[in-house]
Structures are given as C-alpha cells and as structure tokens.
Coordinates of C-alpha atoms in Angstrom, one line a residue:
M1166 CA 0.0 0.0 0.0
T1167 CA 1.3 3.5 -0.8
E1168 CA 1.8 6.1 1.9
T1169 CA -1.3 7.9 0.7
P1170 CA -3.5 5.0 -0.5
R1171 CA -5.7 5.3 -3.5
L1172 CA -9.3 4.7 -2.5
A1173 CA -12.3 3.3 -4.3
F1174 CA -15.5 4.4 -2.7
L1175 CA -18.5 2.1 -3.3
A1176 CA -22.0 3.1 -2.2
S1177 CA -25.2 1.1 -1.4
P1178 CA -28.3 2.4 -3.2
T1179 CA -29.4 4.5 -0.2
D1180 CA -29.5 8.3 -0.5
D1181 CA -27.2 8.7 2.6
A1182 CA -24.6 6.3 1.1
R1183 CA -24.6 8.1 -2.3
R1184 CA -24.3 11.5 -0.7
A1185 CA -21.4 10.2 1.4
L1186 CA -19.7 8.8 -1.7
D1187 CA -19.8 12.2 -3.5
L1188 CA -18.4 14.0 -0.5
L1189 CA -15.6 11.5 0.3
A1190 CA -14.6 11.2 -3.4
E1191 CA -14.3 15.0 -3.7
R1192 CA -12.3 15.2 -0.4
H1193 CA -10.1 12.1 -0.8
G1194 CA -10.1 11.3 -4.5
Q1195 CA -11.8 8.4 -6.3
Y1196 CA -10.2 5.4 -8.2
A1197 CA -11.7 2.4 -10.0
P1198 CA -11.6 -0.8 -7.8
D1199 CA -8.9 -2.4 -9.9
E1200 CA -6.7 0.7 -9.6
A1201 CA -7.2 1.4 -5.9
D1202 CA -5.1 0.3 -2.9
V1203 CA -8.2 0.1 -0.6
L1204 CA -11.9 -0.5 -1.3
C1205 CA -14.2 1.6 0.9
P1206 CA -17.8 0.3 0.8
L1207 CA -20.4 2.6 2.3
G1208 CA -23.6 0.9 3.6
G1209 CA -24.5 -2.0 5.8
D1210 CA -23.3 -5.6 6.2
G1211 CA -25.4 -6.7 3.2
F1212 CA -23.5 -4.2 1.0
M1213 CA -20.2 -5.3 2.5
L1214 CA -21.0 -8.9 1.4
Q1215 CA -21.9 -7.7 -2.1
T1216 CA -18.6 -5.9 -2.3
L1217 CA -16.6 -9.0 -1.2
H1218 CA -18.4 -11.2 -3.7
R1219 CA -17.9 -8.7 -6.5
Y1220 CA -14.4 -7.6 -5.9
G1221 CA -12.8 -10.1 -3.5
A1222 CA -10.8 -11.7 -6.3
L1223 CA -8.9 -8.4 -6.7
G1224 CA -7.2 -9.1 -3.3
K1225 CA -7.5 -5.5 -2.1
P1226 CA -8.0 -4.7 1.6
V1227 CA -11.5 -3.4 2.4
Y1228 CA -12.3 -0.6 4.9
G1229 CA -16.1 -0.2 5.2
M1230 CA -18.0 2.5 6.9
K1231 CA -21.5 2.0 8.2
L1232 CA -24.4 3.8 6.4
G1233 CA -27.0 1.1 6.8
T1234 CA -29.1 -0.7 9.4
V1235 CA -26.5 -3.4 10.3
G1236 CA -22.8 -2.7 10.4
F1237 CA -21.1 -5.6 12.2
L1238 CA -18.5 -5.7 9.4
M1239 CA -18.2 -1.9 9.1
N1240 CA -16.4 0.9 10.9
Q1241 CA -18.2 4.0 12.1
Y1242 CA -18.8 6.6 9.4
R1243 CA -16.7 9.7 9.8
E1244 CA -15.6 12.1 7.0
D1245 CA -12.4 13.3 8.6
A1246 CA -8.9 11.8 9.0
L1247 CA -9.8 8.9 6.7
F1248 CA -6.2 8.3 5.6
E1249 CA -5.0 8.3 9.2
R1250 CA -7.7 5.8 10.2
I1251 CA -6.8 3.4 7.4
A1252 CA -3.1 3.6 8.2
A1253 CA -3.9 2.7 11.8
A1254 CA -6.5 0.1 11.0
E1255 CA -6.0 -3.6 12.1
P1256 CA -6.5 -6.3 9.5
A1257 CA -8.8 -9.3 9.8
T1258 CA -8.4 -12.1 7.3
L1259 CA -11.6 -13.9 6.2
R1260 CA -11.7 -17.1 4.2
P1261 CA -15.1 -17.8 2.6
L1262 CA -16.9 -21.1 2.4
E1263 CA -17.1 -22.8 -1.0
M1264 CA -20.5 -24.3 -1.8
V1265 CA -21.2 -26.7 -4.7
A1266 CA -24.9 -27.6 -5.1
Q1267 CA -26.3 -30.3 -7.3
T1268 CA -29.8 -29.7 -8.4
E1269 CA -32.7 -32.0 -9.3
S1270 CA -32.2 -31.1 -13.0
G1271 CA -28.6 -32.2 -12.9
A1272 CA -27.0 -28.8 -12.8
S1273 CA -24.0 -28.1 -10.7
V1274 CA -23.8 -24.6 -9.1
G1275 CA -20.9 -23.2 -7.2
S1276 CA -20.8 -20.1 -5.0
L1277 CA -18.8 -18.5 -2.1
A1278 CA -20.1 -17.5 1.3
Y1279 CA -18.4 -15.1 3.7
N1280 CA -21.1 -15.5 6.4
E1281 CA -22.8 -18.8 6.0
T1282 CA -24.3 -21.4 3.7
S1283 CA -27.7 -22.7 4.6
L1284 CA -30.2 -25.3 3.4
L1285 CA -33.9 -24.5 3.9
R1286 CA -37.1 -26.4 3.2
Q1287 CA -39.1 -24.9 0.3
T1288 CA -42.5 -26.1 1.3
R1289 CA -44.6 -26.6 4.4
Q1290 CA -43.0 -30.0 4.9
A1291 CA -39.8 -30.4 6.9
A1292 CA -36.6 -31.2 5.2
H1293 CA -35.0 -34.7 5.6
L1294 CA -31.2 -34.5 5.3
R1295 CA -28.3 -36.8 5.6
I1296 CA -25.0 -35.3 6.9
E1297 CA -21.5 -36.6 5.8
L1298 CA -18.2 -35.3 7.1
N1299 CA -15.1 -36.1 5.0
G1300 CA -16.9 -39.0 3.3
R1301 CA -18.3 -40.5 6.5
T1302 CA -22.0 -40.4 7.4
R1303 CA -22.4 -38.8 10.8
L1304 CA -26.2 -38.3 10.8
D1305 CA -28.4 -40.7 8.9
E1306 CA -31.4 -38.4 9.0
L1307 CA -31.9 -34.9 10.2
I1308 CA -35.6 -33.7 10.1
C1309 CA -35.6 -30.0 10.3
D1310 CA -36.5 -26.6 8.8
G1311 CA -32.9 -26.4 7.6
V1312 CA -29.3 -26.5 8.6
L1313 CA -26.3 -24.1 8.1
V1314 CA -22.6 -23.9 8.1
A1315 CA -21.2 -20.6 9.4
T1316 CA -17.7 -19.0 9.3
A1317 CA -16.4 -17.2 12.4
A1318 CA -17.3 -13.8 10.9
G1319 CA -20.8 -15.1 10.2
S1320 CA -21.3 -16.9 13.4
T1321 CA -22.9 -13.9 15.1
A1322 CA -25.5 -13.5 12.4
Y1323 CA -28.1 -16.2 11.3
N1324 CA -26.1 -18.9 13.0
Y1325 CA -26.4 -17.2 16.4
S1326 CA -30.1 -16.6 15.9
A1327 CA -30.5 -20.4 15.3
H1328 CA -28.7 -21.0 18.7
G1329 CA -25.4 -21.8 17.1
P1330 CA -22.1 -21.0 18.8
I1331 CA -20.1 -17.7 18.3
L1332 CA -16.7 -18.7 17.0
P1333 CA -13.4 -16.9 17.7
L1334 CA -11.8 -15.2 14.6
G1335 CA -8.8 -17.1 13.4
A1336 CA -9.6 -20.3 15.2
G1337 CA -9.8 -22.3 12.0
V1338 CA -13.3 -23.7 12.7
V1339 CA -16.8 -23.5 11.4
A1340 CA -20.2 -24.0 13.0
L1341 CA -22.6 -26.7 11.8
T1342 CA -26.0 -25.6 13.2
P1343 CA -29.5 -27.1 12.7
I1344 CA -32.5 -24.8 12.1
A1345 CA -35.6 -25.8 14.1
P1346 CA -34.6 -29.5 14.3
F1347 CA -37.4 -32.0 15.0
R1348 CA -35.3 -35.3 14.9
P1349 CA -32.9 -35.9 16.5
R1350 CA -34.6 -33.5 18.9
R1351 CA -31.6 -33.0 21.2
W1352 CA -28.9 -32.5 18.5
R1353 CA -27.6 -29.0 18.7
G1354 CA -25.0 -29.1 15.9
A1355 CA -21.2 -29.3 15.9
I1356 CA -18.0 -27.3 15.7
L1357 CA -15.8 -28.5 12.9
K1358 CA -12.3 -27.8 11.5
A1359 CA -12.6 -25.4 8.7
D1360 CA -11.1 -27.8 6.1
T1361 CA -13.8 -30.4 6.8
E1362 CA -15.8 -31.3 3.8
V1363 CA -19.5 -31.2 4.8
V1364 CA -22.0 -33.0 2.5
F1365 CA -25.7 -32.7 2.8
R1366 CA -27.9 -35.2 0.9
V1367 CA -31.5 -34.3 0.5
L1368 CA -33.7 -37.4 1.2
D1369 CA -37.1 -37.6 -0.6
H1370 CA -36.3 -34.4 -2.6
Y1371 CA -39.4 -34.7 -4.8
K1372 CA -41.8 -34.6 -1.9
R1373 CA -39.7 -32.4 0.4
P1374 CA -37.7 -29.9 -1.8
V1375 CA -34.9 -27.9 -0.3
S1376 CA -33.0 -24.8 -1.4
A1377 CA -29.4 -23.9 -0.7
T1378 CA -28.1 -20.4 -0.1
A1379 CA -24.5 -19.0 0.0
D1380 CA -24.9 -15.6 1.6
S1381 CA -27.5 -14.2 -0.7
H1382 CA -27.1 -16.6 -3.7
E1383 CA -30.0 -19.1 -3.6
V1384 CA -30.1 -22.4 -5.5
R1385 CA -33.5 -24.2 -5.5
D1386 CA -34.4 -27.9 -5.7
V1387 CA -31.0 -29.2 -4.6
V1388 CA -30.3 -32.9 -4.0
E1389 CA -26.7 -32.6 -2.7
V1390 CA -24.6 -29.8 -1.3
R1391 CA -20.9 -29.9 -0.6
I1392 CA -19.3 -27.2 1.6
R1393 CA -15.7 -26.6 2.7
E1394 CA -13.5 -23.6 3.3
A1395 CA -12.2 -22.1 0.0
R1396 CA -8.4 -22.9 -0.2
D1397 CA -7.5 -20.3 -2.8
R1398 CA -9.5 -17.2 -1.7
H1399 CA -9.3 -14.8 1.2
V1400 CA -10.1 -11.2 1.9
T1401 CA -8.7 -8.7 4.3
L1402 CA -11.0 -6.3 6.2
L1403 CA -9.6 -3.3 8.0
F1404 CA -11.0 -2.1 11.3
D1405 CA -10.4 0.8 13.7
P1406 CA -8.2 -0.5 16.6
E1407 CA -10.7 0.5 19.3
H1408 CA -13.4 -1.7 17.8
N1409 CA -11.8 -4.4 15.6
L1410 CA -13.6 -7.5 14.4
E1411 CA -12.1 -9.8 17.0
E1412 CA -13.2 -7.5 19.8
R1413 CA -16.7 -7.3 18.4
I1414 CA -17.0 -11.1 18.3
I1415 CA -15.9 -11.4 21.9
S1416 CA -18.2 -8.6 23.0
E1417 CA -21.2 -10.3 21.4
Q1418 CA -20.7 -13.2 23.8
F1419 CA -21.1 -10.9 26.9
M1420 CA -24.2 -8.9 25.8
A1421 CA -27.2 -9.2 28.0

C-alpha cells in the first residue's frame, strides 16, 4: 500500500450512502476498484458482502463504513482523518466457504459464502437431510426446517439466531447448526475444523424440496450440497483498533 492510499468508494443504493460517496470522493479522490489500494464500501453488512463477492478476487483490503441498518463488518462513518484511520487500522483475514450444489435437474452450481451457507425447506413439509463429514456419514437423517454452516465472521448472524455458537476469529473452525430440528430432537450441531468437507444429501427431494443459499445466492431444488473452506480465496477487512472484528465477536458473547 502506498503512503497515501488510492481509495475506491462504493455506495449502497441509499441516499445517505450516495451523498457520502460524493463527499468523500471529492475530499479524498476516487479510483476504480482495480486501480485502488483500498476499497471503501459505504452501507451495511449486506452491501459489504456484495462488495466482497464482486471484488474479493482483486485481493484489495477493504475498509467499510456504516451507512446502513446493520454494520457488524463496518467501521463507524466519519468524514475526517480517513487516511490516518486506514493507516492505523487492524487487519482481519476472512476465508469464505465454497458451496457446490447439485440440483434435481442435474445442474452443478458453485458459490462462495463469507457469512454462511444454509439449506432450507421450500414447502410446508420439513426437510429430511443426511450429513456426511469427509466422506463418513455422521447423521443418517436430520428432520428440520434447515441447517447451516457458518464462518467465524458469520457466526454472530443467522447462526447465532439459530442458537449456534459464536466462533473466535482465526480459530480455523466453522459451526454446523440445525435450524428448528425435529429429529434428533436433542442434536444442537457441531464445531468442525474449517477444512472439513461437509456434504448434505436431501432425502425424498421430490416430496420435500430444499433450497441452498450461499450468503444471498440461492439455488433451489437441490439434491446434494458440498461445503468446505475455500483454499485459494481470502479477503482482508480493515478495522479501527478500538473496535476491531475480534473484539466485536468477543463482545457479542457478553451482551445481555
């Protein structure tokens, strides 16, 4: 990174974010994402995830500022001292999950997930799923509304709402969490090494169709879904030292 980094400001569709982009670009300059040193998305966590999916392959560090409803992955929005904040920011490296879904029609669909991948029933009837880990069947039949695999960064989101564990950043683990499980009733999920290959097989997929979602990318009528940590992809998020991502994840576990 150069001493004065070249910044690419990216705005969510909200009026506040677009006004902020114009102001920040005028004050600090504006570069195209592939020419910039740092990407600066302006919005909420949803827009941050969109930015990572669209530009993650560039390998540029990302310093987001919150101009949305949820900003767990963002820094507080301020217009002043931006170069100084970026220079003092602490990095957090995220590795996404890689999902490959096979559909009833025979199609194979791949996608990345920085928060979580989830399987959900498509109709009023519960999903029936078999779970395999590294080629070994661990659960013959899970009857549920769904199931998800979450990264550490995503463990405080949908995973936590589904009563899954909050994971420490950099621990090299993922959470496997059922959503409204009916059988086995007492199964609460598992914490797995991040390089574990998780395979979900949909049982009776004609009668009980299931969709799979990687962050916001949905694939319907799946019959098999394979998930593991992506080996060749990572992104670096930058956070103000007083409220970095590791501290946020710890703090979430002590909130009343």
